[in-house]
Coordinates of C-alpha atoms in Angstrom, one line a residue:
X168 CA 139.2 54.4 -88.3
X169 CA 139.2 58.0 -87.5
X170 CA 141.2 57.7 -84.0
X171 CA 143.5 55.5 -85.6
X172 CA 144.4 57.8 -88.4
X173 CA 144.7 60.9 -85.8
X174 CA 147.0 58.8 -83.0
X175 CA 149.7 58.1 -86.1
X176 CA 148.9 61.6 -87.0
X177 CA 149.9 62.7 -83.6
X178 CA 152.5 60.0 -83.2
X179 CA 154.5 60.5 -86.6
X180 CA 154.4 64.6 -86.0
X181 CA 156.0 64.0 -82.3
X182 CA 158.5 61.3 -84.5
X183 CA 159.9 64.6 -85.6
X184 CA 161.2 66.0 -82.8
X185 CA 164.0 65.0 -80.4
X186 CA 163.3 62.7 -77.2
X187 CA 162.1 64.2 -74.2
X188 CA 163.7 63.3 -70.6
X189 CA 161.4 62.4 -67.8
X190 CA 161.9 60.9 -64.4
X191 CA 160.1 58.2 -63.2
X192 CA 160.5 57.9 -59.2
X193 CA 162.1 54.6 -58.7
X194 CA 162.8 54.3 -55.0
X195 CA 163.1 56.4 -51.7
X196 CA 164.0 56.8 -48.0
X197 CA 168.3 56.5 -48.5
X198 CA 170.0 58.9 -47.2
X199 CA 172.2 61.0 -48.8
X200 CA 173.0 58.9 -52.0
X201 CA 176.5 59.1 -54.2
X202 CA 176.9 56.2 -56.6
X203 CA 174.5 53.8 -58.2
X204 CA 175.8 50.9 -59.9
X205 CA 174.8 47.6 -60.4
X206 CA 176.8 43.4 -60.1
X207 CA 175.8 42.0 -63.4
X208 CA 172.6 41.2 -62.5
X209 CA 169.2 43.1 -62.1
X210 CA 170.0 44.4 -58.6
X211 CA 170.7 48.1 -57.8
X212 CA 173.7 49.1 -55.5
X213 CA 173.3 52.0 -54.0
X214 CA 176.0 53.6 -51.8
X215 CA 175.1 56.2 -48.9
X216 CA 177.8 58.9 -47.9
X217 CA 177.7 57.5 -44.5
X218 CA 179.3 54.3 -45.0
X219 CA 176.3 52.2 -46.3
X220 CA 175.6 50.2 -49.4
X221 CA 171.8 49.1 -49.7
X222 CA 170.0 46.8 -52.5
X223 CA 167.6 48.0 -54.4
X224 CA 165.5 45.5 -56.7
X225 CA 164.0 45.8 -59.6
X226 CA 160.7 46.2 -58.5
X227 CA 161.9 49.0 -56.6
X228 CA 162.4 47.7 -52.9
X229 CA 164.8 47.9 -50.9
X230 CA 166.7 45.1 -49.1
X231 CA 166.3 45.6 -45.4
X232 CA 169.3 44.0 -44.3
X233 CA 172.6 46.5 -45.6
X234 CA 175.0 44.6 -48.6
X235 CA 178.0 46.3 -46.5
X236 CA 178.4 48.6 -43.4
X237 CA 182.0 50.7 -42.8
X238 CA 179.7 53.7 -40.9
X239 CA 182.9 53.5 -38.4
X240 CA 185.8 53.8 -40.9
X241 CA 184.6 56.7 -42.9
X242 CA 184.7 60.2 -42.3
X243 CA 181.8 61.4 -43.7
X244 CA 180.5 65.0 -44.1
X245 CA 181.1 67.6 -46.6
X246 CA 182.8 66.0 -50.1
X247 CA 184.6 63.2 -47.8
X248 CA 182.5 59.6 -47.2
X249 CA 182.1 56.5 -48.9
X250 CA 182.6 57.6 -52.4
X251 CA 182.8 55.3 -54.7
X252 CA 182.0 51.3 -55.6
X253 CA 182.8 49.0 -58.4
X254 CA 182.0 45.4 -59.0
X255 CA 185.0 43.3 -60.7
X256 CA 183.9 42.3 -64.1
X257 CA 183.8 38.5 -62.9
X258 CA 181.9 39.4 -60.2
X259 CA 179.8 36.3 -61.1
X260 CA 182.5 34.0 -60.8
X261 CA 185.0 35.7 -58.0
X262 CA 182.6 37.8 -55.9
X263 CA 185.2 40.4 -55.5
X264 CA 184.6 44.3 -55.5
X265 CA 185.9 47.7 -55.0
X266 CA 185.3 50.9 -52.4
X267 CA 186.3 54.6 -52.3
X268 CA 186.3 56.0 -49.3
X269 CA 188.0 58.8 -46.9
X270 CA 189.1 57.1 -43.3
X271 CA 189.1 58.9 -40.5
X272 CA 192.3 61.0 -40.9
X273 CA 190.7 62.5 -44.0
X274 CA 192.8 60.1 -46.6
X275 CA 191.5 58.4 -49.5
X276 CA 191.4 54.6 -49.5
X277 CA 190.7 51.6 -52.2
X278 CA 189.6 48.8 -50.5
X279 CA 188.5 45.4 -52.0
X280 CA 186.4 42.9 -50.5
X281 CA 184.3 39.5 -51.2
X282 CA 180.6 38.7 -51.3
X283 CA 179.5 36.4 -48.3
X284 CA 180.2 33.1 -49.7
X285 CA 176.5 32.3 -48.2
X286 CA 174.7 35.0 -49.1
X287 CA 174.8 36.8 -52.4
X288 CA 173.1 39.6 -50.3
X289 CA 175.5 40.3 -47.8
X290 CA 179.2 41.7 -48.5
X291 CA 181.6 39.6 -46.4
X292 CA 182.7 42.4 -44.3
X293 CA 186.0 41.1 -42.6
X294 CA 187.3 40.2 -46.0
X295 CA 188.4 44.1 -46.4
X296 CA 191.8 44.4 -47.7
X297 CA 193.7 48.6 -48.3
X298 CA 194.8 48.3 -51.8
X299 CA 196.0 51.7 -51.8
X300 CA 195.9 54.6 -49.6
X301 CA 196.1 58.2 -50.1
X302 CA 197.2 61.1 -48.2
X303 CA 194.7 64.1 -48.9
X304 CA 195.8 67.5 -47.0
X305 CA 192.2 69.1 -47.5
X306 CA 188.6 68.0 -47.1
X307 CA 187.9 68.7 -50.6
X308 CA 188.3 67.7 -53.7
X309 CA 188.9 63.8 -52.9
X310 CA 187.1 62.9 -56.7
X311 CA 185.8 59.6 -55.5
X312 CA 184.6 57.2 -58.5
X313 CA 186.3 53.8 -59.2
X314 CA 185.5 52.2 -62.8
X315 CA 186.6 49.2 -64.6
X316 CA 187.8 50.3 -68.2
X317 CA 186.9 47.9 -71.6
X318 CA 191.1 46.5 -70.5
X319 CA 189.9 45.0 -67.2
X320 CA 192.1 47.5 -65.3
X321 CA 191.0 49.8 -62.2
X322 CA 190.5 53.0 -63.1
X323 CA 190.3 55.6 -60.1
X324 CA 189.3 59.5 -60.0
X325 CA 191.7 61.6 -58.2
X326 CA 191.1 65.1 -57.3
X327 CA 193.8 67.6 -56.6
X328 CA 193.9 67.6 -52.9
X329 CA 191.5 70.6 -52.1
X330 CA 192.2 73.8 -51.3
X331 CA 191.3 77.0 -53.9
X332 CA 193.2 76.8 -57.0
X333 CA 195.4 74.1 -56.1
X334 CA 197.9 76.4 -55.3
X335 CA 200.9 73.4 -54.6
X336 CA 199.9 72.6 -58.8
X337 CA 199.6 69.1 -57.3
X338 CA 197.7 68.3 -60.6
X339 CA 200.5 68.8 -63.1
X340 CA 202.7 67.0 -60.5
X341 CA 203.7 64.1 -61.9
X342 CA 205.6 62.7 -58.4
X343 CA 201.8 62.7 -56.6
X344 CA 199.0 60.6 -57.4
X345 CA 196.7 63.4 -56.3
X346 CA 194.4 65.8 -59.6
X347 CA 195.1 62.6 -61.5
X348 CA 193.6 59.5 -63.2
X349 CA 194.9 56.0 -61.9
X350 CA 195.0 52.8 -63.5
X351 CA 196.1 49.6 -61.7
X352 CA 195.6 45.9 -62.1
X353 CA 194.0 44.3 -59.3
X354 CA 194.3 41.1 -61.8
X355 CA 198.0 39.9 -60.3
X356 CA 200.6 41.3 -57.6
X357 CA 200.2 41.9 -54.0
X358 CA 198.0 43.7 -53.5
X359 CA 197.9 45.1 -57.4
X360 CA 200.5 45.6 -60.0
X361 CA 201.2 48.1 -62.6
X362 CA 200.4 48.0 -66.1
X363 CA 203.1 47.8 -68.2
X364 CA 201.8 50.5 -70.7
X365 CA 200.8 53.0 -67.7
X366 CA 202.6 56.2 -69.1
X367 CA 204.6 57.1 -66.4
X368 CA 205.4 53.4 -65.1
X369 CA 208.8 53.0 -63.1
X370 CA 209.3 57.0 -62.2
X371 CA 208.7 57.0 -58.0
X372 CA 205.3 57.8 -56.6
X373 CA 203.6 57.9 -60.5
X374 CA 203.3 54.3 -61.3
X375 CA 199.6 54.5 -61.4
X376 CA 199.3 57.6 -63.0
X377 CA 197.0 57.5 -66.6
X378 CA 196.5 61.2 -66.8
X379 CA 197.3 64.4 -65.2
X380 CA 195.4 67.6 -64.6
X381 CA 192.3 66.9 -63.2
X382 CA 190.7 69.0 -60.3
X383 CA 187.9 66.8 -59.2
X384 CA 187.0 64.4 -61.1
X385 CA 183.7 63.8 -59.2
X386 CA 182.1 61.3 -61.8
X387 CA 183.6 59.5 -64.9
X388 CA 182.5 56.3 -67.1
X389 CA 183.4 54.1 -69.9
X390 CA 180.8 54.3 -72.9
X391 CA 180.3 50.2 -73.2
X392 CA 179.9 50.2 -76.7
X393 CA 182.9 52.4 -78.5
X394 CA 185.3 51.9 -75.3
X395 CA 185.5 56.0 -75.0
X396 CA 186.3 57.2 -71.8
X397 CA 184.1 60.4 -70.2
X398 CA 185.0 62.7 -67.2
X399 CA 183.3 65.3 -66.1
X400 CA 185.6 67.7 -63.9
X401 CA 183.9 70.0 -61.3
X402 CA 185.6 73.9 -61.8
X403 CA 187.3 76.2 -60.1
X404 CA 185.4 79.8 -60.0
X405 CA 183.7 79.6 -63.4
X406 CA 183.4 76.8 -66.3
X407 CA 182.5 73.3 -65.3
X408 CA 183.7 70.6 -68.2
X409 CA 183.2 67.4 -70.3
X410 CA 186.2 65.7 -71.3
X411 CA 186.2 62.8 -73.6
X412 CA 189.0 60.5 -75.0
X413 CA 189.4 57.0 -76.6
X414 CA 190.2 54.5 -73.6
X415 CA 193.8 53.9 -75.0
X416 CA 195.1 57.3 -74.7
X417 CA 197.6 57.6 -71.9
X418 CA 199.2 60.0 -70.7
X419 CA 196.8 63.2 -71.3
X420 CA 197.4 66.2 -69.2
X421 CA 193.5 67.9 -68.7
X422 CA 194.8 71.2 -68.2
X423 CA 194.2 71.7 -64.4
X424 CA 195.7 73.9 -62.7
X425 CA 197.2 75.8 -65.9
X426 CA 193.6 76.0 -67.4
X427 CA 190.0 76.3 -66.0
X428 CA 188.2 74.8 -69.2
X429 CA 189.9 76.3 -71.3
X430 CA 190.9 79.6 -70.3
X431 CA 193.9 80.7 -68.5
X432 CA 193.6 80.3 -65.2
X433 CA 197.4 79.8 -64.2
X434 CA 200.1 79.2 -66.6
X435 CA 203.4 79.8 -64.6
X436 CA 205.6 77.0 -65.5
X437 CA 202.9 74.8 -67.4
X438 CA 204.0 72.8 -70.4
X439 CA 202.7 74.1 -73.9
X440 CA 199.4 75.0 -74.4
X441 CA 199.5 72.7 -77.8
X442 CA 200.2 69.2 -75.4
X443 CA 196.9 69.4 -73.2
X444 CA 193.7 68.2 -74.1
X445 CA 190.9 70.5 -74.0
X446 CA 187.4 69.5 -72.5
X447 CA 184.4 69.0 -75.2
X448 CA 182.2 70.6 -73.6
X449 CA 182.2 73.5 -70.8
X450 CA 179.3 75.2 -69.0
X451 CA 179.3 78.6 -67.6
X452 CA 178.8 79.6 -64.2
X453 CA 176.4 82.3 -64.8
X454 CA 173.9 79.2 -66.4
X455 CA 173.4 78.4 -62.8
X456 CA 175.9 75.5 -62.9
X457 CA 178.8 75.4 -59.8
X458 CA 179.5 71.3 -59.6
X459 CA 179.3 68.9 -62.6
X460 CA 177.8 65.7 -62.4
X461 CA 179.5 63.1 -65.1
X462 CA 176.8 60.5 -66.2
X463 CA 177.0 57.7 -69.0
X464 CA 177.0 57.5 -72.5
X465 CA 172.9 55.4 -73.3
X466 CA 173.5 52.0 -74.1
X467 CA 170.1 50.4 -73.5
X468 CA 167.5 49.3 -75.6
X469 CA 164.2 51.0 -74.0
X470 CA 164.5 54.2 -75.6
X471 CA 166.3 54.3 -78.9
X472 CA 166.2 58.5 -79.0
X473 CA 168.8 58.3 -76.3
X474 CA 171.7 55.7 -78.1
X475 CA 174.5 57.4 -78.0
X476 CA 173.9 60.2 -75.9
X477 CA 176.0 61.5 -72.8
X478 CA 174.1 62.5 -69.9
X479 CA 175.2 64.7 -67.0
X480 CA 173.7 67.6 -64.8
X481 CA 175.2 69.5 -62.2
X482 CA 174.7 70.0 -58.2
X483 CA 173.3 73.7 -58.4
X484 CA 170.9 73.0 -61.9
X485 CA 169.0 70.4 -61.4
X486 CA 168.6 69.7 -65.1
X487 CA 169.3 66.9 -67.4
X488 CA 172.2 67.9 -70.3
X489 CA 172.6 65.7 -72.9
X490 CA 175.6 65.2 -75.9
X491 CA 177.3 63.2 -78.4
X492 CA 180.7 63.7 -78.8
X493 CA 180.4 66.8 -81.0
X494 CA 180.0 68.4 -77.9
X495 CA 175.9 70.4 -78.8
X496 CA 173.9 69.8 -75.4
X497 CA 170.5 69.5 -75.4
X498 CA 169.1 70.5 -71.7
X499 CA 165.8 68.9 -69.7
X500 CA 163.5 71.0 -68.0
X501 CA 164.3 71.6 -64.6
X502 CA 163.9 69.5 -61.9
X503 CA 163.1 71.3 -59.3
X504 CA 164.0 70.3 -55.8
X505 CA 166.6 67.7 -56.5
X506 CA 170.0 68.2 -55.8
X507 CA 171.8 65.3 -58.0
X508 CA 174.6 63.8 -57.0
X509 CA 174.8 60.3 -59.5
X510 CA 173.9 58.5 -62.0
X511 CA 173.4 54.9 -62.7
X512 CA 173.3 52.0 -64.8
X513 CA 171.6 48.9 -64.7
X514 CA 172.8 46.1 -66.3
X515 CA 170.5 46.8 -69.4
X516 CA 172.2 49.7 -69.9
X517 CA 169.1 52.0 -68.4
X518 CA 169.7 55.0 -66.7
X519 CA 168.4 55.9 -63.5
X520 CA 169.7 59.3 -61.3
X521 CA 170.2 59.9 -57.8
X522 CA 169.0 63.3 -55.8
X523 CA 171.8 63.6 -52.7
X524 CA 169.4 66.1 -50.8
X525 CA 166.0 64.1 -50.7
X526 CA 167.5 60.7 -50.9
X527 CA 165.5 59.7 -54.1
X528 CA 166.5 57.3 -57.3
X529 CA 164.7 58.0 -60.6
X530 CA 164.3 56.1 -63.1
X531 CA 165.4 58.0 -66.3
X532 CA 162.8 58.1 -69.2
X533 CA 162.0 59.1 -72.7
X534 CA 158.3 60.6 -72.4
X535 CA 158.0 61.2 -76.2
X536 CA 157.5 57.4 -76.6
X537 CA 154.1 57.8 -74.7
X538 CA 150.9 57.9 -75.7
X539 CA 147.8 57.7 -73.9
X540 CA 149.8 55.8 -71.0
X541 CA 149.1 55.1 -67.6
X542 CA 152.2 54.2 -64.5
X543 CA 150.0 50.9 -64.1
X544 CA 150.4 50.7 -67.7
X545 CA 153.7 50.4 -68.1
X546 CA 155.0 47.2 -70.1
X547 CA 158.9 47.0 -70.5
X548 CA 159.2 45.8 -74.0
X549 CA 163.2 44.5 -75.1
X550 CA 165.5 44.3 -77.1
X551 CA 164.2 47.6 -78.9
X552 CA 166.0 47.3 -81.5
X553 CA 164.7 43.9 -81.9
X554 CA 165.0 41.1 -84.4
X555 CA 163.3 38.1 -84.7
X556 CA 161.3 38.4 -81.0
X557 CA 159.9 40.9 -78.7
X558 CA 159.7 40.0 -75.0
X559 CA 156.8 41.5 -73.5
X560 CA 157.3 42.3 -69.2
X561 CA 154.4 43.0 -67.2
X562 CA 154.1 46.3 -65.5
X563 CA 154.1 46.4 -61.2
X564 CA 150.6 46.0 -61.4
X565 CA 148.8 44.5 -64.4
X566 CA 149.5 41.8 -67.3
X567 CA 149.1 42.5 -70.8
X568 CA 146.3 40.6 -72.7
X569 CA 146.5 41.6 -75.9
X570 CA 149.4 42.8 -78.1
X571 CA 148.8 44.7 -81.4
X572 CA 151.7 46.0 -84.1
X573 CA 150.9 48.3 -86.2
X574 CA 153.1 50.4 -89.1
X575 CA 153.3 54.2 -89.4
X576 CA 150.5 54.3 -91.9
X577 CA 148.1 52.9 -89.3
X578 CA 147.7 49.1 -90.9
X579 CA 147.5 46.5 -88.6
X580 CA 150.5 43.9 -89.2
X581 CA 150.1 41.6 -86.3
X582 CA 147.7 40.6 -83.0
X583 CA 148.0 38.4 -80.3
X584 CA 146.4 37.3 -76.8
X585 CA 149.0 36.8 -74.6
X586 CA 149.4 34.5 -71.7
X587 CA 148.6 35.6 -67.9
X588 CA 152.0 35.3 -66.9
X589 CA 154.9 37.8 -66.2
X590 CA 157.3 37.0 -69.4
X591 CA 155.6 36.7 -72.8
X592 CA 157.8 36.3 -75.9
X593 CA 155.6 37.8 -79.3
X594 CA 157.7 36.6 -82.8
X595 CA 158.3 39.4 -85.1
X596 CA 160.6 37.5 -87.8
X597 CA 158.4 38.2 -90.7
X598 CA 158.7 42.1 -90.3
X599 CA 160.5 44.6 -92.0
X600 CA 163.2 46.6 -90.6
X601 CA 161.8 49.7 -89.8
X602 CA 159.8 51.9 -87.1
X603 CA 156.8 50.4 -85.3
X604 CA 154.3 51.5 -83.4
X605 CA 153.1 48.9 -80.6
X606 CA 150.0 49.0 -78.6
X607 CA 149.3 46.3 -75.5
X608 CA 145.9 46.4 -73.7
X609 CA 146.1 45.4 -70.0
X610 CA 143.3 43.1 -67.6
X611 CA 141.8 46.4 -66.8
X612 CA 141.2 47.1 -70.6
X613 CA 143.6 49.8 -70.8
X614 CA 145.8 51.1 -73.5
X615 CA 149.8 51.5 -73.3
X616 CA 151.9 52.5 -76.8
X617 CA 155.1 52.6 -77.7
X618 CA 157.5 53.0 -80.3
X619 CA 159.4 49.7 -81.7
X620 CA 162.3 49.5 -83.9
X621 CA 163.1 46.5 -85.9
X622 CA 166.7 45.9 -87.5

């Protein structure tokens, strides 16, 4: 009885405190990775600078054969490539999706395309078709995500064209599509039409326009549960920043080039200080920070520490920051020898992260759940919050046996054998809401514990 009393001991003191990040090495061997997103579906997308985008499963492999090849349309090196990918939300139905890449002039193209009627595996390549093109006169700064927003429209990431400081104030330009965010509907209209409520709909060369003043946008994503809309914007000399608004706001001017953050930078003929919107967050140069990387607000039901948190990191720190919307971050330990360039989300909601330099995907975790666990160990347990059920996944390597709930006072409310088989569903309608504390043995007799909420 002893143990017992001193693992709830141990487990409600670390209850206490806030989660803990922790990588879990997912996958390896691509090649200078830049977006991870996934179809609907439990596969992985991930797109290589280069001009590739490769599968990666569940169980961590990787498809041999590529889902699409453009190697010898992109010019790739530096902040150009094949930047960006997003699936249409009927994906299921339609098979249609979405590329951002520089060609070889150096200019910024949306391209859709169709799944191989055949083979859900394979992109049907020839089905390509240039939505939009965009003349960049730098290298730099090309922003490079594409979302869908909760309103079914296209939502692209603009950066201001390159060069220091954006001295053409292409940003606050209103007649350019370049330091902006766009907004089509790839719905209707050849090849895409305009919304009707874009703010600057009908004045020539801004039709697409959602909001100005953005340097590089480099990542940006919808939160999937209030609709919010998150950009991270990569600075100029010395504040990196976290922008948030609600998905409906049109219109917003970022502040770019008339504010770094938000301080001064340069003000000659910007509009009122009073009709910008101000980032949530900023983070100093002299932390070590030089190139935001915008993550996603947790959705997922693994780790319920994380609901509602933001994550992002940066290029030059290769730690894990983490925020609600009152903009206090909470930072990881450091990383060290990762240079991250994305995030990702599966479509669970988990989060896994990308490191551009070494060409691994992690798997994003909350190690203060753990006790006395082993990789081998590892049982994904869902939904967490649950309800009436639990469903029990068995781990790379081993199948769980036996299942045992206990409360926070140590008291055993519930154990069961399970089944030799990858999937088993435990019924939990007779408990409490409340926290939980969940122990599974394996074949090999060892332990795994988690924590479980009920609701």
């Amino acid at each position: 009885m002893k143990p017992m009393v001193l693992l709830f001991s141990l487990y409600s003191l670390s209850f206490c405190y806030s989660q803990t990040i922790g990588l879990q090495s997912f996958a390896t061997g691509f090649t200078r990775p830049l977006e991870i997103t996934n179809a609907g579906d439990s596969r992985l997308f991930i797109v290589e600078q280069g001009g590739i985008i490769k599968i990666l499963n569940s169980d961590g492999t990787t498809n041999p054969n590529a889902f699409l090849n453009i190697t010898g349309q992109v010019s790739n090196g530096g902040e150009q490539g094949l930047l960006g990918l997003a699936f249409h939300p009927n994906y299921a139905s339609n098979g249609f999706f979405y590329t951002n890449h520089t060609n070889l002039s150096g200019n910024t193209v949306i391209t859709k395309y169709s799944v191989d009627s055949a083979n859900p595996n394979l992109a049907n390549a020839s089905s390509g078709t240039i939505l939009l093109t965009i003349a960049q006169p730098y290298a730099n700064h090309n922003g490079g995500s594409l979302k869908f927003g909760p309103d079914g429209y296209l939502y692209i990431g603009m950066g201001d064209g390159g060069s220091a400081g954006d001295p053409e104030n292409r940003a606050q330009n209103i007649n350019e599509l370049l330091g902006k965010m766009l907004r089509i509907d790839v719905n209707s209209g050849t090849p895409y039409n305009i919304p009707a409520d874009n703010p600057y709909a009908g004045i020539a060369g801004a039709d697409e326009i959602w909001a100005i003043g953005l340097r590089n946008p480099w990542k940006f994503s919808f939160d999937k549960k209030l609709g919010n809309l998150w950009i991270a914007d990569v600075g100029q000399n010395n504040i990196e920043e976290v922008n948030i608004a609600v998905a409906t706001q049109s219109g917003l001017n970022y502040g770019w080039r008339c504010y770094e953050g938000n301080t001064a930078y340069n003000t000659a003929g910007c509009p009122s200080q009073s009709s910008m919107n101000f980032p949530i967050k900023t983070i100093n140069h002299s932390t070590g920070a030089c190139s935001i990387t915008g993550g996603y607000v947790y959705n997922g039901t693994i780790y319920p520490n994380f609901k509602g948190l933001y994550f992002f990191t940066d290029y030059c720190n290769p730690q894990i920051g983490t925020m609600r919307s009152i903009g206090t971050v909470t930072y990881s330990e450091v990383f060290t020898g990762n240079s991250f360039s994305t995030f990702g989300e599966d479509n669970t909601g988990e989060l896994y992260i990308a490191a551009l330099n070494n060409g691994s995907i992690f798997k994003i975790t909350d190690t203060s759940l753990a006790l006395n666990t082993f990789d081998k160990t590892q049982f994904v347990i869902y939904p967490n919050p649950a309800k009436s059920e639990i469903i029990i996944q068995k781990s790379n390597q081993n199948y769980p046996t036996v299942v045992t709930l206990f409360d926070l006072e140590g008291k055993m409310l519930l154990q069961q054998k399970t089944e030799n088989k990858a999937v088993n569903i435990i019924k939990t309608n007779h408990l409490s809401k409340g926290v939980y504390i969940i122990t599974i043995r394996n074949d090999q007799g060892e332990l795994s514990t988690q924590k479980l909420i009920f609701e």
